[in-house]
CSV table of C-alpha atoms in Angstrom, one decimal:
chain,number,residue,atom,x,y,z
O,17,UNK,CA,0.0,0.0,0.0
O,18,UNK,CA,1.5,3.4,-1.2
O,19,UNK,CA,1.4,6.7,1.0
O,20,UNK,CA,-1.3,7.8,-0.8
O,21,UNK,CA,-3.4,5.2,-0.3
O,22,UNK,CA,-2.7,5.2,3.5
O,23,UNK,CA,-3.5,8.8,3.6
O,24,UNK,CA,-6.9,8.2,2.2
O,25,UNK,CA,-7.7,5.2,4.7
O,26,UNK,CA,-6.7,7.4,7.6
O,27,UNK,CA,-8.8,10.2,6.6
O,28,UNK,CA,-11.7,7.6,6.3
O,29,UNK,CA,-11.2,6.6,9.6
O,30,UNK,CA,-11.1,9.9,11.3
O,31,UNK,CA,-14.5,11.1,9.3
O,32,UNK,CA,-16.0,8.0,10.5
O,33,UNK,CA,-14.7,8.0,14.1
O,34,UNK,CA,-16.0,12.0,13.4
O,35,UNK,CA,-19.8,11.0,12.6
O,36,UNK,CA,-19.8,8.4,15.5
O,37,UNK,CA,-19.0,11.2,17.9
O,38,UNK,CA,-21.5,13.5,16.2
O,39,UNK,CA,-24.4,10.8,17.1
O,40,UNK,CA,-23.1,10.1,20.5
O,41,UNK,CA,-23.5,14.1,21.4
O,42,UNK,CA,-26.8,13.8,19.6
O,43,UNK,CA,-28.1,11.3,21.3
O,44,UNK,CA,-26.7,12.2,24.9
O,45,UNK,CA,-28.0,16.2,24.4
O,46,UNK,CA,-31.5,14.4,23.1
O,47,UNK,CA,-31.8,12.6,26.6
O,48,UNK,CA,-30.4,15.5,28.9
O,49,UNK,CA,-33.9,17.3,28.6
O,50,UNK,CA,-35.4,14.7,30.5
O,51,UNK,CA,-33.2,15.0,33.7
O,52,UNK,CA,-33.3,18.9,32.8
O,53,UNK,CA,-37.1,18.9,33.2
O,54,UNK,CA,-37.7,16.5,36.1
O,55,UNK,CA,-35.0,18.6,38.3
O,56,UNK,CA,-37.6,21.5,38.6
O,57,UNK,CA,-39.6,19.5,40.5
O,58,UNK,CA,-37.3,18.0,43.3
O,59,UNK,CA,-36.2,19.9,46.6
O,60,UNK,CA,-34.7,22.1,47.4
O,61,UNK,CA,-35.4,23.6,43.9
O,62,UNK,CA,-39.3,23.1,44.0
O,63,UNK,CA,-39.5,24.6,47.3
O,64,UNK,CA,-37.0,27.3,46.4
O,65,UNK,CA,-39.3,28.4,43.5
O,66,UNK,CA,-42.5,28.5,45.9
O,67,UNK,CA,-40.9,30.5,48.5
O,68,UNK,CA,-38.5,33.1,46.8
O,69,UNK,CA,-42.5,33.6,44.2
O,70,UNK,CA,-43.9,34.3,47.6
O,71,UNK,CA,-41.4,37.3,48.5
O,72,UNK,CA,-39.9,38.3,45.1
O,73,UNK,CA,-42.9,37.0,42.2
O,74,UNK,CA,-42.9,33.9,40.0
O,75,UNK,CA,-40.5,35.2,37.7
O,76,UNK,CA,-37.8,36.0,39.7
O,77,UNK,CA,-38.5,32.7,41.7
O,78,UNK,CA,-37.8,30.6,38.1
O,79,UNK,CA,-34.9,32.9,37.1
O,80,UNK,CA,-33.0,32.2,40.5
O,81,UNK,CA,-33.8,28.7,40.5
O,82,UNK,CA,-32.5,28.1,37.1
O,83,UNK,CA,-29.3,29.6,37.8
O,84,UNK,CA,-29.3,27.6,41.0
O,85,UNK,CA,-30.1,24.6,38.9
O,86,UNK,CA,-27.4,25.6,36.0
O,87,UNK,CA,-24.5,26.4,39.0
O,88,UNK,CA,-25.0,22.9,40.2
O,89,UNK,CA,-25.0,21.1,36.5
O,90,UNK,CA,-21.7,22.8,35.6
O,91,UNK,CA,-20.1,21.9,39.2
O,92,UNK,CA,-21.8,17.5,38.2
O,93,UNK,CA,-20.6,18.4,34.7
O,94,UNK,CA,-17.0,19.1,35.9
O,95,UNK,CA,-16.9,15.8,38.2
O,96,UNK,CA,-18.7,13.8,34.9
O,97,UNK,CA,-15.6,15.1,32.8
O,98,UNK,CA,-13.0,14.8,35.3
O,99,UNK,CA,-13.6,10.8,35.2
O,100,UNK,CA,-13.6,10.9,31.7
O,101,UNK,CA,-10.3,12.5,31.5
O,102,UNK,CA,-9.0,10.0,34.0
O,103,UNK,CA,-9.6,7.2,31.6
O,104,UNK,CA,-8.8,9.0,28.7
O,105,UNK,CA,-5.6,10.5,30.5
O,106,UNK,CA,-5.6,13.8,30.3
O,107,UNK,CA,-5.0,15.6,33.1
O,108,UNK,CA,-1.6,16.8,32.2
O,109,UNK,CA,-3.0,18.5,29.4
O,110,UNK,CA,-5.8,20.2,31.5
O,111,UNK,CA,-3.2,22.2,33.3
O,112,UNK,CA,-0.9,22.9,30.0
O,113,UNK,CA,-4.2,24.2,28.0
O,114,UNK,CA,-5.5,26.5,31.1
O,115,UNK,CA,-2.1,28.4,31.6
O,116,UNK,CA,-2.0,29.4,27.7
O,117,UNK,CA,-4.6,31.8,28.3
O,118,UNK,CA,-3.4,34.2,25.0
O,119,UNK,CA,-3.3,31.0,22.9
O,120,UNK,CA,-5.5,28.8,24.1
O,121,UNK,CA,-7.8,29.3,27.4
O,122,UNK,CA,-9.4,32.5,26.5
O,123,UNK,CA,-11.3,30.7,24.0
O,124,UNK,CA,-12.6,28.2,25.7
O,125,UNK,CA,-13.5,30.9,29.0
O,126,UNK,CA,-15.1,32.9,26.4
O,127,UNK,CA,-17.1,29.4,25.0
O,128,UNK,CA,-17.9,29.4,28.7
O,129,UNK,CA,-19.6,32.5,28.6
O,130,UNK,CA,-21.4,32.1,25.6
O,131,UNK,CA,-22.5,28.4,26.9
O,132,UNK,CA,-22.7,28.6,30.7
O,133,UNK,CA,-24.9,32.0,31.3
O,134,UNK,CA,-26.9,32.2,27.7
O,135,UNK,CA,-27.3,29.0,26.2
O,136,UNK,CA,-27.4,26.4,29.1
O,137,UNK,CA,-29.1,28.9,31.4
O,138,UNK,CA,-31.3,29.6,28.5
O,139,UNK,CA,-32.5,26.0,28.2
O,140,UNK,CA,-33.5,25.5,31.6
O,141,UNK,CA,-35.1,28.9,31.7
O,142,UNK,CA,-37.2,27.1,28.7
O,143,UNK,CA,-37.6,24.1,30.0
O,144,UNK,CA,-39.0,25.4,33.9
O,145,UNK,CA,-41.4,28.0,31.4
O,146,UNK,CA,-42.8,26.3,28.3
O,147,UNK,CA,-41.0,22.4,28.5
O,148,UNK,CA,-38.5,19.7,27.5
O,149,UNK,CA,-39.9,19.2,24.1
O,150,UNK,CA,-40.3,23.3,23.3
O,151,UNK,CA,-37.0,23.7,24.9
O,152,UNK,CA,-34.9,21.1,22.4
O,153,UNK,CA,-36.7,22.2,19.6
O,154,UNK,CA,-35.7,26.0,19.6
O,155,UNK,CA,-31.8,25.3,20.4
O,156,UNK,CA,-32.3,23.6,16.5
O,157,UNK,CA,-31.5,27.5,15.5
O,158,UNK,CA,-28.2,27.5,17.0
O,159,UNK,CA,-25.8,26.0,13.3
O,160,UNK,CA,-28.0,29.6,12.2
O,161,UNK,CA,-26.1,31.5,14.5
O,162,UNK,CA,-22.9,30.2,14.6
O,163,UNK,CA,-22.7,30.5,10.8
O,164,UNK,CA,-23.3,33.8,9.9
O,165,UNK,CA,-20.7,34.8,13.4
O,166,UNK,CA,-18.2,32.4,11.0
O,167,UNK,CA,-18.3,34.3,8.3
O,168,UNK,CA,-18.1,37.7,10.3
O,169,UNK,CA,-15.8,36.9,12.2
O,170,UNK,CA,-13.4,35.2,10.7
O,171,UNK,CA,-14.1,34.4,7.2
O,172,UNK,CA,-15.7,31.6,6.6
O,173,UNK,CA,-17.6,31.4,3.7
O,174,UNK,CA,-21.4,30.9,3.1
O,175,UNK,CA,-21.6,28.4,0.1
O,176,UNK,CA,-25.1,28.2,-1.6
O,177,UNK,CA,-25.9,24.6,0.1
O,178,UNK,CA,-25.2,25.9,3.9
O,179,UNK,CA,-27.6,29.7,3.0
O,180,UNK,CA,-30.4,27.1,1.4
O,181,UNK,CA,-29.6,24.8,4.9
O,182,UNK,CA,-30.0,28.8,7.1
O,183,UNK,CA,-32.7,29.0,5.4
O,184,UNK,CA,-34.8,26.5,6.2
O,185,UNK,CA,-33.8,26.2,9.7
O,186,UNK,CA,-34.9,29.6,10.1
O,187,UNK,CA,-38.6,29.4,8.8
O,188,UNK,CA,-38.2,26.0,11.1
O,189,UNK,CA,-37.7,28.3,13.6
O,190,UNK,CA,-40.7,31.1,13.1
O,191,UNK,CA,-42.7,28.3,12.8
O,192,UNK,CA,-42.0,26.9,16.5
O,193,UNK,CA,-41.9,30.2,17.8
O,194,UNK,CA,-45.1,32.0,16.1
O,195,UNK,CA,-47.1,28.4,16.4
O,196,UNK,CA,-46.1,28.2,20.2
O,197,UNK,CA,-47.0,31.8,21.1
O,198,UNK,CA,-50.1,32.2,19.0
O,199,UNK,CA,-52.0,29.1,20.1
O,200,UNK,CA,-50.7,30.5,23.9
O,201,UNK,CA,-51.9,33.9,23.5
O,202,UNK,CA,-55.6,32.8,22.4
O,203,UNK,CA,-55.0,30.3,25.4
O,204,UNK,CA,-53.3,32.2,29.0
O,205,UNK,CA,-50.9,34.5,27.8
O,206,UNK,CA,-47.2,34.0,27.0
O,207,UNK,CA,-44.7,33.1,28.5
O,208,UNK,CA,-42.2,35.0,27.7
O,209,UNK,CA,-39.5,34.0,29.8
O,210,UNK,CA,-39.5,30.6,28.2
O,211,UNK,CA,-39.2,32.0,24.7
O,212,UNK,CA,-36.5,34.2,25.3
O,213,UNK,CA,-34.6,31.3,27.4
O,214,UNK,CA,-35.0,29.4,23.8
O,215,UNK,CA,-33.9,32.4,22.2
O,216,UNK,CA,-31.1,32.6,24.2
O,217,UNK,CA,-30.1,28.7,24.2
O,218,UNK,CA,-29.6,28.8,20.2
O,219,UNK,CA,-28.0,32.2,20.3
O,220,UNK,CA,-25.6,31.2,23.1
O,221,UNK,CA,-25.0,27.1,21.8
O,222,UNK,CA,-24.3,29.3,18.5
O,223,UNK,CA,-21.8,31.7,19.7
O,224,UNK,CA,-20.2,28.8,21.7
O,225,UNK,CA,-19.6,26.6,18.2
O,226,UNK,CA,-17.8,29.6,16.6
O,227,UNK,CA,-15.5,30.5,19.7
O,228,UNK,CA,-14.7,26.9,20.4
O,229,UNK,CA,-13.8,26.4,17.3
O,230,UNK,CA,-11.3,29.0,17.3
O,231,UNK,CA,-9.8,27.3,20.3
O,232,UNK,CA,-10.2,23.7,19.1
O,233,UNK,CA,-7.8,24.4,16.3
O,234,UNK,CA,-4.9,24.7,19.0
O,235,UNK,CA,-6.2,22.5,21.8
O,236,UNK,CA,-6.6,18.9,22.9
O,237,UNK,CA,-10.4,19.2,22.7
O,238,UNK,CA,-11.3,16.6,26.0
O,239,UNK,CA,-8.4,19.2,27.9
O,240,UNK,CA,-10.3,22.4,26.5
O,241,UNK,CA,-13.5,21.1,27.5
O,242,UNK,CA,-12.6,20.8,30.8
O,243,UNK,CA,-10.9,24.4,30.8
O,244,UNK,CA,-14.6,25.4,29.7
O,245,UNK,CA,-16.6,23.7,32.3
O,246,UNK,CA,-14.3,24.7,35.1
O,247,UNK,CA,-14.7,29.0,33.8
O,248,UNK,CA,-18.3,28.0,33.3
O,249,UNK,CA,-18.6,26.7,37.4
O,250,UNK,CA,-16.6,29.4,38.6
O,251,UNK,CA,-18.5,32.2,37.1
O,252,UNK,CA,-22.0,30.3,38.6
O,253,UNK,CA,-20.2,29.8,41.9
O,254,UNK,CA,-18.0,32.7,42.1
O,255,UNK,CA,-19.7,35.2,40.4
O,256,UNK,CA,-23.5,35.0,39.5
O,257,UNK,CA,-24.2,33.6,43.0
O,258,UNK,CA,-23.0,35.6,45.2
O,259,UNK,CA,-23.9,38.8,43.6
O,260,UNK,CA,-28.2,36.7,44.2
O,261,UNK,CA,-26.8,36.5,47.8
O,262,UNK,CA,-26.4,40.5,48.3
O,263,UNK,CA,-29.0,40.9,46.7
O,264,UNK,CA,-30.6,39.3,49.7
O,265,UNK,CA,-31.4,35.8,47.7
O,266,UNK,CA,-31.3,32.9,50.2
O,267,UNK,CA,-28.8,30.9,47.7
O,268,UNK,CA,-26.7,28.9,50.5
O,269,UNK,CA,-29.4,27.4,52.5
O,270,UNK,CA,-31.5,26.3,49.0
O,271,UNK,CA,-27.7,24.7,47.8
O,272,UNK,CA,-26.9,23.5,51.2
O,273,UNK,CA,-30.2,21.1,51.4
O,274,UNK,CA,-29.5,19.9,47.4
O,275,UNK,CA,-27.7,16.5,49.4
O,276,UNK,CA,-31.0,14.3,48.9
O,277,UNK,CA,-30.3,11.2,47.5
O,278,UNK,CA,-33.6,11.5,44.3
O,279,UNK,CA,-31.8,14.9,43.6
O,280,UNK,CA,-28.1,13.9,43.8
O,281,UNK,CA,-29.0,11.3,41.2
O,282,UNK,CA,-30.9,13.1,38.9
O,283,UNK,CA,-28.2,15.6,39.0
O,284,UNK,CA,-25.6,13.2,38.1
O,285,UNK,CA,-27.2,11.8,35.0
O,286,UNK,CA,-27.6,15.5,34.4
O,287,UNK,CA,-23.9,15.5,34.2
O,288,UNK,CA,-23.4,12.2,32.4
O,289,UNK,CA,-25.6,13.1,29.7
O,290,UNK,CA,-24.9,17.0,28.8
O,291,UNK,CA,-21.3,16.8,30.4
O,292,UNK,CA,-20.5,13.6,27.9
O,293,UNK,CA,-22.8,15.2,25.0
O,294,UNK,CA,-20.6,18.0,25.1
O,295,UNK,CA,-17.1,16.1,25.2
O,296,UNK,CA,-18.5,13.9,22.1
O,297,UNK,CA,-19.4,17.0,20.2
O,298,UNK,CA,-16.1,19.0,20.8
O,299,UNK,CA,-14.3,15.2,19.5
O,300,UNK,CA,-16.1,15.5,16.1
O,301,UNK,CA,-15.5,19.1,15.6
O,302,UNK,CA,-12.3,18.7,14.3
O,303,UNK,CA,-12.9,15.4,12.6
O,304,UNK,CA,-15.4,16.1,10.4
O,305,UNK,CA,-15.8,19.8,11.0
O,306,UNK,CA,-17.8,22.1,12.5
O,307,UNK,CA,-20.3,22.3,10.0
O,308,UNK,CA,-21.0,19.2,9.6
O,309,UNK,CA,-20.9,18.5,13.8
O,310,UNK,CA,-23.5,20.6,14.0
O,311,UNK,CA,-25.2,19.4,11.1
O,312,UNK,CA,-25.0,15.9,13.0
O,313,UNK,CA,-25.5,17.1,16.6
O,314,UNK,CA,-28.4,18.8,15.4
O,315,UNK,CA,-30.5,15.3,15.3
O,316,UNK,CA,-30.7,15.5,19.3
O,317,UNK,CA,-33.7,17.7,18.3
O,318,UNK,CA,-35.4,15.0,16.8
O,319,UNK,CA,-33.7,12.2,19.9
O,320,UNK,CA,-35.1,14.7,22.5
O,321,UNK,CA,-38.7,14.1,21.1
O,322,UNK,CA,-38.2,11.2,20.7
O,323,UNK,CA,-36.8,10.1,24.4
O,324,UNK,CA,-39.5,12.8,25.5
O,325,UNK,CA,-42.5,10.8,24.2
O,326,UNK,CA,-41.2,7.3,24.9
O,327,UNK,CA,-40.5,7.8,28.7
O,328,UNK,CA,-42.9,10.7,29.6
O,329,UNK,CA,-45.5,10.1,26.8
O,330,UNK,CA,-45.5,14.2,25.8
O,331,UNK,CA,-46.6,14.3,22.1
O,332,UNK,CA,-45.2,17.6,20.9
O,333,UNK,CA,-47.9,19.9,19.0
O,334,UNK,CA,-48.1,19.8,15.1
O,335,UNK,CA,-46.6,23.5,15.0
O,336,UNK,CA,-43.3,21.7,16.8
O,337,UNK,CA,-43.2,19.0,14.6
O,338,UNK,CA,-43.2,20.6,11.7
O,339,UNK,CA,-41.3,23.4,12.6
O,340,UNK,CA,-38.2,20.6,14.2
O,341,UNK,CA,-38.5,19.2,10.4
O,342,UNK,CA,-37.6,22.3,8.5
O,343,UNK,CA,-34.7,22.3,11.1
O,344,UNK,CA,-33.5,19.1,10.1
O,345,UNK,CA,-34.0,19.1,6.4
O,346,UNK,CA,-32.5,22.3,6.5
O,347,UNK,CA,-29.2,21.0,9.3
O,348,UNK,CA,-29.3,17.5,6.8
O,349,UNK,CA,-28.6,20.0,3.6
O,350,UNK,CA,-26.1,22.0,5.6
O,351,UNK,CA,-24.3,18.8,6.4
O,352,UNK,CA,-24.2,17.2,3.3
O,353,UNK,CA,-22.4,19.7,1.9
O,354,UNK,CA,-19.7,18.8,-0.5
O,355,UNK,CA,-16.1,19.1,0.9
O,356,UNK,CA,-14.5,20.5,-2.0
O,357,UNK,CA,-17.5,23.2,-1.6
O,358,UNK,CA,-16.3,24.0,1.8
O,359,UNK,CA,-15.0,27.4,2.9
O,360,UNK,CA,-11.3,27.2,4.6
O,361,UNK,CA,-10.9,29.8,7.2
O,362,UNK,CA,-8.9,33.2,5.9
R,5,UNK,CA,-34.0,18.5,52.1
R,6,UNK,CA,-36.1,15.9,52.2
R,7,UNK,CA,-38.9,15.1,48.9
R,8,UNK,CA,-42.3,16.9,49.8
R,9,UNK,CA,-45.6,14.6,49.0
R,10,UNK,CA,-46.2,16.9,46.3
R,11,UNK,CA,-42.8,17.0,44.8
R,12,UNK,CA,-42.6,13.4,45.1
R,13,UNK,CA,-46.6,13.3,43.0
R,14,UNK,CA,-45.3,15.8,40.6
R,15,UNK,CA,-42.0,13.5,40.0
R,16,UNK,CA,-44.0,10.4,39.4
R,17,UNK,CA,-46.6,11.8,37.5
R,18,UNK,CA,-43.8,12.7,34.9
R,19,UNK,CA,-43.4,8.7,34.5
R,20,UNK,CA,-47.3,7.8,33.8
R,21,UNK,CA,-48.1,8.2,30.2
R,22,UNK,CA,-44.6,7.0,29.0
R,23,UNK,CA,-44.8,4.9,26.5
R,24,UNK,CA,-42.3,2.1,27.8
R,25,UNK,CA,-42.9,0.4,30.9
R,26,UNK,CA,-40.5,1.6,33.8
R,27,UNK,CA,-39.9,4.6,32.5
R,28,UNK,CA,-39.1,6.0,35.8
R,29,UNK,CA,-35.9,3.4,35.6
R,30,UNK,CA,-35.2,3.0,31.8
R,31,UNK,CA,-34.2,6.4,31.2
R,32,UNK,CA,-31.6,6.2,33.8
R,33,UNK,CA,-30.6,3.0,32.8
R,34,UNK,CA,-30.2,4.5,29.0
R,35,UNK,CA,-28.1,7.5,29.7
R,36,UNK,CA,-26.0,4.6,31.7
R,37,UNK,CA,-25.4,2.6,29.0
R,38,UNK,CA,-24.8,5.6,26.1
R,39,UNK,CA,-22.5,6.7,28.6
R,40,UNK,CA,-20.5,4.0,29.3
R,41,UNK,CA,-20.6,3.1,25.6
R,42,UNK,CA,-19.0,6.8,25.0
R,43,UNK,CA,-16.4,6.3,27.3
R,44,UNK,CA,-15.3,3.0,26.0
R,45,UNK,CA,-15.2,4.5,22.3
R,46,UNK,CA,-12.6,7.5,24.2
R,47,UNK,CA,-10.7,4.8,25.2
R,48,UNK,CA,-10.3,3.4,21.9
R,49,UNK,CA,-10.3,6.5,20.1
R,50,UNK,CA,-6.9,7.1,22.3
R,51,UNK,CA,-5.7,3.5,21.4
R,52,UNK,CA,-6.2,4.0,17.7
R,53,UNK,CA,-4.9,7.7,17.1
């Protein structure tokens, strides 16, 4: 066997190894709205909602309580990842990737900002407002977003296949949104709240996909991750929380009495799904991509619904379905993009 | 904090029209396995590249 021929058998091997880890994150994010939605319910965060409506109103009650919620899935999503670097060994490089901050580590803290506070926070703000099924389906936007901030921001181009892919995805998108909000406004009124957070999920899962793969191109991607999650926890913990706890938020006892044994758990497969999602999705980026990642990951809209009606029996409304099928025609053209037609980064 | 009655109603009731039986259990037991699966294919992905 020649050089050449090697070459192309190695290539084949990493696109392939690329699409498995594309419909691992797919089908990990897909599940994670399950644990997402069932966590509102449990104590403290059930009781924490009742009592902060009583003194500050519902909506501050749900805001607070996501962020609680979202502080203690980055803190399970940094002990999730820390036994997955231990078995893939890569500790070292954990430590050599967060002390090249110019290089390296300011892309992945910046990934953290776009994922952590907007995107993640987002989709549980969506989830505790309008639901697990609504909340998946909007974050479909997200390959929209991180797109068009491509080609802004550093170059990449638009062919014709990815604008007719934006396209669609984005009259996918009206169509959940308008469908959603008319059928609620004839109803009780909208929630708001919820649409934004789905707003905010595909804007910030966007952003994150551009700026990650900035830093992806010079970092071992389990290693970055890691750096991510760990900027992520310390902005929840060190930051956003105890600014609530001036403000005279009761944040310590609520995250204090979180050591329940139907929480803990729930929490943990909140880590093992998104935190392993996550890890699979930043593997395929530079395999196959992150067009075509995307374009892959993308089909946990369509696993969410699906893991959503076969363990909770939610059917979502026609205005969803339809609306998560533009999506995915429009991710499928994005992804089957010809290489030769793809844009290299100027 | 332990689970109130009403947390603990609003929990289960999640679990009644799914359309598996024990869904309360299977979905656990599915992230589990994806999981574990995941990991394995790290592993190898280290072996092989």
């Amino acid at each position: 066997m020649d050089i050449e021929s090697l070459k192309v058998n190695e290539y084949k091997k990493k696109v392939k190894k690329g699409y498995m880890w594309a419909i691992f994150s797919a089908l990990l994010w897909g599940i994670w709205y399950i644990p997402g939605t069932v966590i509102w319910t449990l104590n403290p965060f059930d009781t924490m909602s009742i009592d902060i409506g009583l003194s500050h109103g519902d909506t501050a009650a749900l805001i607070v309580t996501a962020i609680l919620i979202s502080a203690f899935s980055a803190a399970m999503i940094i002990i999730t990842l820390g036994l997955w670097n231990l078995v893939t060994g890569k500790f070292k490089e954990i430590k050599r990737t967060a002390v090249q901050f110019k290089s390296c580590s300011k892309w992945f803290i910046l990934a953290a900002v776009c994922g952590g506070p907007l995107a993640i926070f987002g989709s549980y703000l969506a989830m505790g407002f309008v639901g697990g099924a609504f909340a998946a389906v909007a974050s479909l936007l997200f390959p929209v977003v991180s797109s068009i901030v491509a080609n802004r921001w550093y170059g990449e181009k638009i062919t014709r296949r990815a604008a007719i892919g934006i396209f669609l995805i984005i009259i996918g998108g009206v169509s959940i949104y308008i469908g959603g909000m008319v059928t609620e406004m004839m109803a009780e009124g909208v929630r708001w709240l919820g649409y934004a957070g789905g707003a905010m999920a595909a804007l910030g899962f966007g952003l994150e996909g551009a700026v990650a793969g900035k830093g992806i191109d010079l970092a071992e991607p389990d290693a970055g991750l890691y750096v991510r999650f760990l900027a992520e926890a310390t902005m929840w913990w060190f930051i956003i929380i105890p600014i609530l706890l001036i403000l005279g938020f009761p944040m310590l006892t609520y995250a204090l009495a979180v050591f329940e044994p139907l929480t803990l758990l729930v929490l943990v497969f909140i880590g093992l799904s998104f935190g392993y999602c996550y890890a699979a999705c930043y593997k395929a980026f530079p395999l196959i991509g992150v067009g075509r990642g995307q374009g892959v990951a993308n089909l946990y809209g369509l696993c969410a619904v699906i893991f959503i009606l076969l363990f909770m029996g939610d059917f979502p409304g026609w205005t969803l379905l339809v609306g998560g099928a533009l999506c995915l025609i429009g991710s499928t053209v994005m992804y089957s993009e010809n290489v030769s037609e793809e844009a290299i980064r100027v | 904090m332990v689970q109130t009655e009403v947390a603990m109603e609003a929990y289960n009731a999640f679990w009644v029209n799914g359309l598996v039986p024990y869904s309360e259990y299977l979905w656990m037991i599915t992230i589990l396995v994806i999981s574990l699966l995941a990991l394995w294919q790290a592993r190898v992905f280290i072996r092989d590249f």
